PDB file of C-alpha atoms in Angstrom:
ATOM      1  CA  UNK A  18      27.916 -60.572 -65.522  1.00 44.00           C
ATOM      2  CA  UNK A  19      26.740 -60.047 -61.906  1.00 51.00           C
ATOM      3  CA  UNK A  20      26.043 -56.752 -60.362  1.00 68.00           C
ATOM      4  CA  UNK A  21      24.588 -58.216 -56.790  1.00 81.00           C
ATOM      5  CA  UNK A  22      21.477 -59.811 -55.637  1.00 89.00           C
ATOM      6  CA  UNK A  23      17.993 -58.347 -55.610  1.00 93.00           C
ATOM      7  CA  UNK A  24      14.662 -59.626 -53.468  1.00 95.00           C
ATOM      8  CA  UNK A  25      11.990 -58.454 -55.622  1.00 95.00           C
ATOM      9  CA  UNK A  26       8.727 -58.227 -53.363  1.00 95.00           C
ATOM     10  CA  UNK A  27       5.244 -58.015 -55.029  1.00 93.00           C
ATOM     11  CA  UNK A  28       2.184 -59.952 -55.339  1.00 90.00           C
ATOM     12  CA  UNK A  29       1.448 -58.439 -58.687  1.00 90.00           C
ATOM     13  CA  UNK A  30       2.664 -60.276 -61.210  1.00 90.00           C
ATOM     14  CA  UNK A  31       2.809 -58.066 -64.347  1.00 91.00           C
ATOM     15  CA  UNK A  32       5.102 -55.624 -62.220  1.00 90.00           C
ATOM     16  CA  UNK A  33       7.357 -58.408 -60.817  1.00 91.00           C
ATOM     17  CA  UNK A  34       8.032 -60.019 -64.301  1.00 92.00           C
ATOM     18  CA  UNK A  35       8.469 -56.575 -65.748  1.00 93.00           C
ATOM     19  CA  UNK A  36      11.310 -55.651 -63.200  1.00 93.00           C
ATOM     20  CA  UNK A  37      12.530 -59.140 -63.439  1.00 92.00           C
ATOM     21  CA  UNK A  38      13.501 -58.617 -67.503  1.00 92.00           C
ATOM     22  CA  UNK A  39      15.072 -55.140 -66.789  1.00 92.00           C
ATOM     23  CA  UNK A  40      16.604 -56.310 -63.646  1.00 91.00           C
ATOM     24  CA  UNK A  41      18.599 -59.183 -65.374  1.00 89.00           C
ATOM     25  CA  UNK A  42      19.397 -57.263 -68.103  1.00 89.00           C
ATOM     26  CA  UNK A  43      21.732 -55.017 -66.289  1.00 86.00           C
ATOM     27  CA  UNK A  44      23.563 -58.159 -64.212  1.00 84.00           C
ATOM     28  CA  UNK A  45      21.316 -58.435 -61.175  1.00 89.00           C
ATOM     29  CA  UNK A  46      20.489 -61.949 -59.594  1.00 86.00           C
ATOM     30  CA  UNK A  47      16.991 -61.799 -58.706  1.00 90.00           C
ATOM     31  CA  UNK A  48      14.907 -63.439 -55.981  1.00 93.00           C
ATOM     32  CA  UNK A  49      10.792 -63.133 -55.566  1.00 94.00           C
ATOM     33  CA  UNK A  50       8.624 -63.032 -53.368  1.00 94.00           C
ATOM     34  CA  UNK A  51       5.050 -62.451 -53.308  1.00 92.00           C
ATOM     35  CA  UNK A  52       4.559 -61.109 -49.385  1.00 93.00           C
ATOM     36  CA  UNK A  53       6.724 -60.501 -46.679  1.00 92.00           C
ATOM     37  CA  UNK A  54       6.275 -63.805 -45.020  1.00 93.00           C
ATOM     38  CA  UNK A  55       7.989 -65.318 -48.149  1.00 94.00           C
ATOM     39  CA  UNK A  56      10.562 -62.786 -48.185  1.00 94.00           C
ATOM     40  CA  UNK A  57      11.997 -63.602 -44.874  1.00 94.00           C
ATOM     41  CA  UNK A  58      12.565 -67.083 -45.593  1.00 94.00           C
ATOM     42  CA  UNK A  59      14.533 -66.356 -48.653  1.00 93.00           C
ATOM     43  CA  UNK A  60      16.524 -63.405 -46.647  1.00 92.00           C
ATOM     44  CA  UNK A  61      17.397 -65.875 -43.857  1.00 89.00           C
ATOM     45  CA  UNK A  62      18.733 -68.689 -47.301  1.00 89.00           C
ATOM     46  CA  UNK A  63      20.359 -66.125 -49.176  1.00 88.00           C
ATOM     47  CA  UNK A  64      22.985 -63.189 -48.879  1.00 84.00           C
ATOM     48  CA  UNK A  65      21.031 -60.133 -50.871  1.00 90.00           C
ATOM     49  CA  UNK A  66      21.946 -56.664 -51.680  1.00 89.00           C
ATOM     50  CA  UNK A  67      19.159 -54.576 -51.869  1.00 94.00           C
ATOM     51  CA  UNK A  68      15.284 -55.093 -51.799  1.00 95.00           C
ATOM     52  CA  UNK A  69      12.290 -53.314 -53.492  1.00 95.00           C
ATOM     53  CA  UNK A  70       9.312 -53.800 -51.183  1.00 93.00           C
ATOM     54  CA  UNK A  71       5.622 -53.338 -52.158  1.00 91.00           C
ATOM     55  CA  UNK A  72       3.603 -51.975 -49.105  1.00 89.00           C
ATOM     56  CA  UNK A  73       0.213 -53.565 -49.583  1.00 86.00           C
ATOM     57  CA  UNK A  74       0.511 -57.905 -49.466  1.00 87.00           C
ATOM     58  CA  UNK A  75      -1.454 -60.067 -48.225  1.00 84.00           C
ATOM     59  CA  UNK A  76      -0.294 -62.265 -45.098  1.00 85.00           C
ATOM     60  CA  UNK A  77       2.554 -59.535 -43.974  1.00 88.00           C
ATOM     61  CA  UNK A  78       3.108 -56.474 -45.739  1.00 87.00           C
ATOM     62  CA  UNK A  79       5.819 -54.530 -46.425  1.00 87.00           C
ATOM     63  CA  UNK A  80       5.342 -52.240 -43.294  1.00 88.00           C
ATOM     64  CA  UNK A  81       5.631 -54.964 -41.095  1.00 90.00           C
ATOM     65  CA  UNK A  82       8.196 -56.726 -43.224  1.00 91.00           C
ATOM     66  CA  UNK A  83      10.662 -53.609 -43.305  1.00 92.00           C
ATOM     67  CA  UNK A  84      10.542 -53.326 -39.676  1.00 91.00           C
ATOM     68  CA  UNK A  85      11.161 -56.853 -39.426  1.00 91.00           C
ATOM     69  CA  UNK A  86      14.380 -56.975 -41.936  1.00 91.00           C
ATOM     70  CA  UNK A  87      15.687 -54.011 -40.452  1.00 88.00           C
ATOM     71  CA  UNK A  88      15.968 -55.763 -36.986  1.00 87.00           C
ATOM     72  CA  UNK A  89      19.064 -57.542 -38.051  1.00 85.00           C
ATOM     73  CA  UNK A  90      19.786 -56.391 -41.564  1.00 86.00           C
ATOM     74  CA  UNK A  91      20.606 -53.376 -43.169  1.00 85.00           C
ATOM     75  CA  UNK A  92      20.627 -53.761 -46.576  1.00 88.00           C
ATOM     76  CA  UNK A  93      19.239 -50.528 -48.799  1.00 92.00           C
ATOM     77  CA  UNK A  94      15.137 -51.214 -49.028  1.00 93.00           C
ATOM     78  CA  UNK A  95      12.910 -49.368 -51.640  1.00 94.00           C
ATOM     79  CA  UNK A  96       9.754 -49.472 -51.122  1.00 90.00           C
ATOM     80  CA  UNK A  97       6.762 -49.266 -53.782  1.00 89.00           C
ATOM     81  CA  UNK A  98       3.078 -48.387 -53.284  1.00 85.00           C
ATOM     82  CA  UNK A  99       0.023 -46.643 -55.167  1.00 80.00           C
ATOM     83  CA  UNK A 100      -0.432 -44.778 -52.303  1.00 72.00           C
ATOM     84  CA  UNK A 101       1.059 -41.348 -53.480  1.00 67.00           C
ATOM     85  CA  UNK A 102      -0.002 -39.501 -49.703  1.00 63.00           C
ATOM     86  CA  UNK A 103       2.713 -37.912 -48.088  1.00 68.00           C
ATOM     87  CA  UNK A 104       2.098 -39.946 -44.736  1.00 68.00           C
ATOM     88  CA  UNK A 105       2.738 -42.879 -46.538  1.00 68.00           C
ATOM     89  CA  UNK A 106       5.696 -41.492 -47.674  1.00 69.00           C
ATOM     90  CA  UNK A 107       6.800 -40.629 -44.162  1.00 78.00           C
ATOM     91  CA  UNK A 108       5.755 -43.845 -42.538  1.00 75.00           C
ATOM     92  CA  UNK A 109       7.838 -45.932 -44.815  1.00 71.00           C
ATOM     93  CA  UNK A 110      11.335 -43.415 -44.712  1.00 82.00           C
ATOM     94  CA  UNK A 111      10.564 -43.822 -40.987  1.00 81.00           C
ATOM     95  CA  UNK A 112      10.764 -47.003 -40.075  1.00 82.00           C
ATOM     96  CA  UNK A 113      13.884 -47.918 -42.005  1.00 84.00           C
ATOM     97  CA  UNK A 114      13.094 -48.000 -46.141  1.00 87.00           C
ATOM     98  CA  UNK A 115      15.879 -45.993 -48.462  1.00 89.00           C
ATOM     99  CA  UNK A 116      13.643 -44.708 -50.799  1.00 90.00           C
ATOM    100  CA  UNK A 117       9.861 -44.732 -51.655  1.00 89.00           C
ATOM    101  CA  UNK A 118       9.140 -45.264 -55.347  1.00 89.00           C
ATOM    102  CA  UNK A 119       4.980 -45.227 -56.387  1.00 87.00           C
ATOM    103  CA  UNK A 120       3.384 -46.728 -58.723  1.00 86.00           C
ATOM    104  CA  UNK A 121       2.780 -46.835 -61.474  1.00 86.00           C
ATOM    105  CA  UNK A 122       7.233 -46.101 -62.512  1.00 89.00           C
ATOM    106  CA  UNK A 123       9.190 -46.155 -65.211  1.00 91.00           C
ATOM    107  CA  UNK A 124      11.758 -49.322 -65.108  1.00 90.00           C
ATOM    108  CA  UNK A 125      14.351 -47.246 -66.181  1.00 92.00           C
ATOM    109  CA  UNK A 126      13.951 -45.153 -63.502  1.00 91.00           C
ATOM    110  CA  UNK A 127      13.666 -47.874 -61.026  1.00 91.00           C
ATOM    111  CA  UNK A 128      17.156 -48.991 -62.330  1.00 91.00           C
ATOM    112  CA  UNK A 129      18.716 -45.499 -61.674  1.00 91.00           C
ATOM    113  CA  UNK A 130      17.579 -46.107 -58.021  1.00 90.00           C
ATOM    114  CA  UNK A 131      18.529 -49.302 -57.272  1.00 92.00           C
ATOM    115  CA  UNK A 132      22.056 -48.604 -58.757  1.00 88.00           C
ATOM    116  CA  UNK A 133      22.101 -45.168 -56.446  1.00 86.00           C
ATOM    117  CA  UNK A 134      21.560 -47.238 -53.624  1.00 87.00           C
ATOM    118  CA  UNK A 135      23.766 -49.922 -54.294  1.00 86.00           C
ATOM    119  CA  UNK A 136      27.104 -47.462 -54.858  1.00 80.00           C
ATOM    120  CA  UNK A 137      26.093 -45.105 -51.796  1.00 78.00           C
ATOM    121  CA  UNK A 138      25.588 -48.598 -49.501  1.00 78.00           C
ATOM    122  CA  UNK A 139      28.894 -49.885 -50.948  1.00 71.00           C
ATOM    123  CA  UNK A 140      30.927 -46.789 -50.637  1.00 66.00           C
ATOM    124  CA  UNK A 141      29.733 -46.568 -46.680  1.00 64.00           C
ATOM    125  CA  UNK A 142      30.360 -50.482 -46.371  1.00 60.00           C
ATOM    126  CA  UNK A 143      33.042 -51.158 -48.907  1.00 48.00           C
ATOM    127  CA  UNK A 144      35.376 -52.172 -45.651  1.00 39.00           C
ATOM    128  CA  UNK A 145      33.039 -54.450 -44.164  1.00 41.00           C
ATOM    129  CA  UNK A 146      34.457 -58.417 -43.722  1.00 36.00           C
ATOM    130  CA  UNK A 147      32.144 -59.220 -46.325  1.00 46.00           C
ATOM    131  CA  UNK A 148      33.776 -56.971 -49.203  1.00 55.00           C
ATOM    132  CA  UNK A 149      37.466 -57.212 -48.014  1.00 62.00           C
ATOM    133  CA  UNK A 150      38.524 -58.677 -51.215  1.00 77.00           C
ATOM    134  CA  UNK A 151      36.505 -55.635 -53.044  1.00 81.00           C
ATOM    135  CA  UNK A 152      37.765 -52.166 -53.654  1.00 84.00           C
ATOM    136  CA  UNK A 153      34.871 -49.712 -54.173  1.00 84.00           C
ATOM    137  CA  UNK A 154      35.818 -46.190 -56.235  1.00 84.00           C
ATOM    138  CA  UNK A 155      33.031 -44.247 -56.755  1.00 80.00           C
ATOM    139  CA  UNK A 156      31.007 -46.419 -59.719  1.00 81.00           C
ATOM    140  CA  UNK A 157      33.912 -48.836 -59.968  1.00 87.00           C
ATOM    141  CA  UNK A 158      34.145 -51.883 -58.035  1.00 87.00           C
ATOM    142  CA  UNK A 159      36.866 -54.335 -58.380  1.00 88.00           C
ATOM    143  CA  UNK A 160      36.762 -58.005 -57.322  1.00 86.00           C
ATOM    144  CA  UNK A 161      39.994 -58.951 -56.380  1.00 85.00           C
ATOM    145  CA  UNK A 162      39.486 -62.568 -55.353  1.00 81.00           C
ATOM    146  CA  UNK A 163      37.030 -63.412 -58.844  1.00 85.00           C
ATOM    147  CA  UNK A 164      39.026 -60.415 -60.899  1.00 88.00           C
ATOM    148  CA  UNK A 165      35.553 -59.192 -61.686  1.00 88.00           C
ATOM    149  CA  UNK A 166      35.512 -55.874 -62.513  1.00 90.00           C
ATOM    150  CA  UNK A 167      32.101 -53.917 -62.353  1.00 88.00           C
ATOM    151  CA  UNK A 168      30.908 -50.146 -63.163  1.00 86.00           C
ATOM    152  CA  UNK A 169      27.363 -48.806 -61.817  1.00 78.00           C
ATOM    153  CA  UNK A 170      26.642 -52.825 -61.167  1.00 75.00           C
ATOM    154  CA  UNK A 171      27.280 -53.922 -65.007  1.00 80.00           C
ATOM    155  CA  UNK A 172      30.305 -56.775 -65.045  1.00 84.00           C
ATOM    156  CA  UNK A 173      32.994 -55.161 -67.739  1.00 89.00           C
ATOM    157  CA  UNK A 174      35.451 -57.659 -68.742  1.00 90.00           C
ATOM    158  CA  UNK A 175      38.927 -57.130 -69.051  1.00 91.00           C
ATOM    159  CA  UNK A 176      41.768 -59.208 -70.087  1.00 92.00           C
ATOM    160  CA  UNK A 177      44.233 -59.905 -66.980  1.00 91.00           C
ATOM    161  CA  UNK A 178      46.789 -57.487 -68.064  1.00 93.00           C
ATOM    162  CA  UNK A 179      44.334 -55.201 -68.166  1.00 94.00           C
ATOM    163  CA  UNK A 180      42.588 -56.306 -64.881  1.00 93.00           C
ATOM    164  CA  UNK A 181      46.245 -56.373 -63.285  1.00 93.00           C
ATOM    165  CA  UNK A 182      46.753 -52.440 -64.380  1.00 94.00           C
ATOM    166  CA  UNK A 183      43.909 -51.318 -62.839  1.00 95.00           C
ATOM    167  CA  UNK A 184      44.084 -53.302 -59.597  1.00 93.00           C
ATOM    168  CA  UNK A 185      48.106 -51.662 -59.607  1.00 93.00           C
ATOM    169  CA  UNK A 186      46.507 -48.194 -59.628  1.00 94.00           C
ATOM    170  CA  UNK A 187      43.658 -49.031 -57.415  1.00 92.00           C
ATOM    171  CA  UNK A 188      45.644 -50.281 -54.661  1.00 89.00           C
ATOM    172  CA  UNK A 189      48.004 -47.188 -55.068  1.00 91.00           C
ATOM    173  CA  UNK A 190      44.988 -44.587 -55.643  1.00 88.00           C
ATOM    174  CA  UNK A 191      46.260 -41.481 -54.967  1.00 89.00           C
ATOM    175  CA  UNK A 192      49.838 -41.684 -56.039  1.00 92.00           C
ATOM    176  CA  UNK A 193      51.011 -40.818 -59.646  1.00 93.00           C
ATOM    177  CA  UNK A 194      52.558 -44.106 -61.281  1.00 93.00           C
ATOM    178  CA  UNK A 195      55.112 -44.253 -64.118  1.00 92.00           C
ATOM    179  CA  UNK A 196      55.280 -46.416 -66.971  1.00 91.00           C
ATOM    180  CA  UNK A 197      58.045 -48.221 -65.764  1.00 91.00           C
ATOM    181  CA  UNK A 198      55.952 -49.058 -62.402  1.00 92.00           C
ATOM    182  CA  UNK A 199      53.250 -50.285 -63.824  1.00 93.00           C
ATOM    183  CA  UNK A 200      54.716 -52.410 -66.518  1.00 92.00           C
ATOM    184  CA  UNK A 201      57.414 -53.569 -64.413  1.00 90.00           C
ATOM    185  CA  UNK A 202      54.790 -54.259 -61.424  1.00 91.00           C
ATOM    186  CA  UNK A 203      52.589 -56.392 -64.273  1.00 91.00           C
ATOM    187  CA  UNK A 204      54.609 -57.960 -66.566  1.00 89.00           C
ATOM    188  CA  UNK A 205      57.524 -58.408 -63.946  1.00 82.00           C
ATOM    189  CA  UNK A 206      60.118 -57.608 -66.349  1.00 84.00           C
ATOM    190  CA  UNK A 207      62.779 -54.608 -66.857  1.00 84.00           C
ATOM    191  CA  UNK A 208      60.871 -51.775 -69.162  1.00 84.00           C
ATOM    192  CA  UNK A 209      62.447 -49.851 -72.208  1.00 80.00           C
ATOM    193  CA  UNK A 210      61.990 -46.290 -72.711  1.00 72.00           C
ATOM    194  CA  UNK A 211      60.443 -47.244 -76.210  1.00 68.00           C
ATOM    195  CA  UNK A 212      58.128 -49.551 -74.593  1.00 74.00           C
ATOM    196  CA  UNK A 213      54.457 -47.769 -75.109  1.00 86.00           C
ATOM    197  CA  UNK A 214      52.715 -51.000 -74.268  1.00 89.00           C
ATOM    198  CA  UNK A 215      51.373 -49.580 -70.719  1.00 92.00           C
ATOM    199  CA  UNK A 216      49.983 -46.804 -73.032  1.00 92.00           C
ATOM    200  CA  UNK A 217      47.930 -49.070 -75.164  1.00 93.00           C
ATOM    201  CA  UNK A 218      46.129 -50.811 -72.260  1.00 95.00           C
ATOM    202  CA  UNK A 219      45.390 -47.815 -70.269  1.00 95.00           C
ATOM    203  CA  UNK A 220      43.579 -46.994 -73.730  1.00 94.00           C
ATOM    204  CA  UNK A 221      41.927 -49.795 -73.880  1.00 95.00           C
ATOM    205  CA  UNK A 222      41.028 -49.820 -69.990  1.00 95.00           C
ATOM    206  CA  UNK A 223      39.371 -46.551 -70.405  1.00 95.00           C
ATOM    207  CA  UNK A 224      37.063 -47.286 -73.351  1.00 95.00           C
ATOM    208  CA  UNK A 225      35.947 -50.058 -71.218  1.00 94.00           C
ATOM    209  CA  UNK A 226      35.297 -48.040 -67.356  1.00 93.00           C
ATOM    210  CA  UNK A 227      35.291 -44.423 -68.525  1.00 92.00           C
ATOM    211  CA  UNK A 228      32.271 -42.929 -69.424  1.00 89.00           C
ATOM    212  CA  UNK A 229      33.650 -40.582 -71.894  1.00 92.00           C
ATOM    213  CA  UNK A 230      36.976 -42.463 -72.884  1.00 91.00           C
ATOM    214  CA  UNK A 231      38.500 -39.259 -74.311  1.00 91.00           C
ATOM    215  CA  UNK A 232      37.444 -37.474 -71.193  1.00 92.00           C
ATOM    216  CA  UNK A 233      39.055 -39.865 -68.165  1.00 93.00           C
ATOM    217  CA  UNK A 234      37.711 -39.467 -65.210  1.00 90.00           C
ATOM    218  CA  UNK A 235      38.640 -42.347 -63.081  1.00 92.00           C
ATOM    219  CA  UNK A 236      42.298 -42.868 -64.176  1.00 95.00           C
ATOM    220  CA  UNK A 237      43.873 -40.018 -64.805  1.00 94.00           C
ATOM    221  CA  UNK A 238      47.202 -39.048 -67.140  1.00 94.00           C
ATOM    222  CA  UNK A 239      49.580 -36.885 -65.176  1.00 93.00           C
ATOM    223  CA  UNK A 240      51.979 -35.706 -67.960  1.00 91.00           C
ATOM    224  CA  UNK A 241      55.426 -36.038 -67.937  1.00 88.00           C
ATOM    225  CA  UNK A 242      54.739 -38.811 -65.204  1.00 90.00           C
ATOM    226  CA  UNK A 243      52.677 -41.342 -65.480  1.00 93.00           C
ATOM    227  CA  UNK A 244      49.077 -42.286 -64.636  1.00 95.00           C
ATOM    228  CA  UNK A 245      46.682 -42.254 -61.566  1.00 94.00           C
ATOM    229  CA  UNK A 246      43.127 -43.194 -59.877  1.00 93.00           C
ATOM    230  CA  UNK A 247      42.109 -40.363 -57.665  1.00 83.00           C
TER     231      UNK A 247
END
């Protein structure tokens, strides 16, 4: 599974390998670096998503490294410090971070960040060159050139009928599909009345996107018509 690329930048150790586990867990790539220096040279070797920056490094810090990344990038940044003073706070918001987490965190709340940030930069770039084979629905994001298929960053796989369903409704959000134009649109064959086989995958769809499977929200059942994604 693979939910983007991360540039983890700390010189501490113990917090770096702690992300690192939590990180992975969830489908991020990760990167490190232990100062800013560092962190440039990956940035200009490797496309990344989103980096957590520690303010105090030796050789450049993360003050001096934000304003440096966001001279030509613009990628969300979170930056991490002990220092809990509101100036701090201010400074780093100002000259181009996301969001300001301080130490010590809890992992599992530094995952609901970086997930946060990832959806809101996707949803305001999900028409950018770089993601025209992507379509970005709230915490849904379908690959169509790898027929990945990710929700809030974790890779959910589905088999191609089922892949091929959703990128039918996805493509046609907003309008209400029948039966017959979604199997016939798939499977490329006439469809019989009887035929509840669009049925069964949808079901199976939603226990693998939907939060609540008996409570849809991303593809919805219009009755009496058919189905669609909002």
């Amino acid at each position: 599974m693979y939910g983007g690329t991360i540039l983890l930048v700390d010189d501490e150790t113990e917090i770096t390998n702690l992300l690192e586990i939590y990180l992975k867990n969830e489908g991020y790539r990760l990167l490190k670096a232990s100062d800013g220096a560092e962190a440039l040279e990956l940035l200009n070797e490797n496309e990344v998503d989103l980096i957590i920056l520690d303010v105090m490094m030796p050789r450049m810090d993360g003050i001096e490294a934000c304003m440096k990344i966001r001279e030509e990038k613009h990628m969300p940044i979170i930056m991490l410090s002990a220092k809990s003073q509101e100036i701090d706070k201010i400074t780093g918001l100002s000259i181009g971070a996301d969001d300001y987490v301080i130490k010590p965190f809890s992992p599992l709340e530094m995952l609901a960040r970086v997930k946060s940030q990832l959806r809101r930069y996707r949803q305001l770039n999900g028409h950018s060159a770089k993601n025209e084979n992507e379509i970005l629905i709230e915490d849904l994001l379908i690959n169509l050139g790898t027929h990945k298929v990710y929700v809030e960053g974790s890779e959910v796989r589905l088999t191609p009928r089922e892949f091929a369903i959703l990128q039918v409704l996805a493509r046609n959000r907003g309008q209400v599909l029948s039966m017959e134009q979604i199997y016939e649109a798939v499977w490329d064959e006439p469809f019989f009345e009887s035929n509840n086989t669009v049925m069964v995958h949808i079901r199976k769809i939603r226990e693998k996107i939907e939060k609540d499977p008996s409570r849809p929200q991303m593809i919805k059942t219009v009755w009496g018509i058919g189905y669609t994604i909002e």
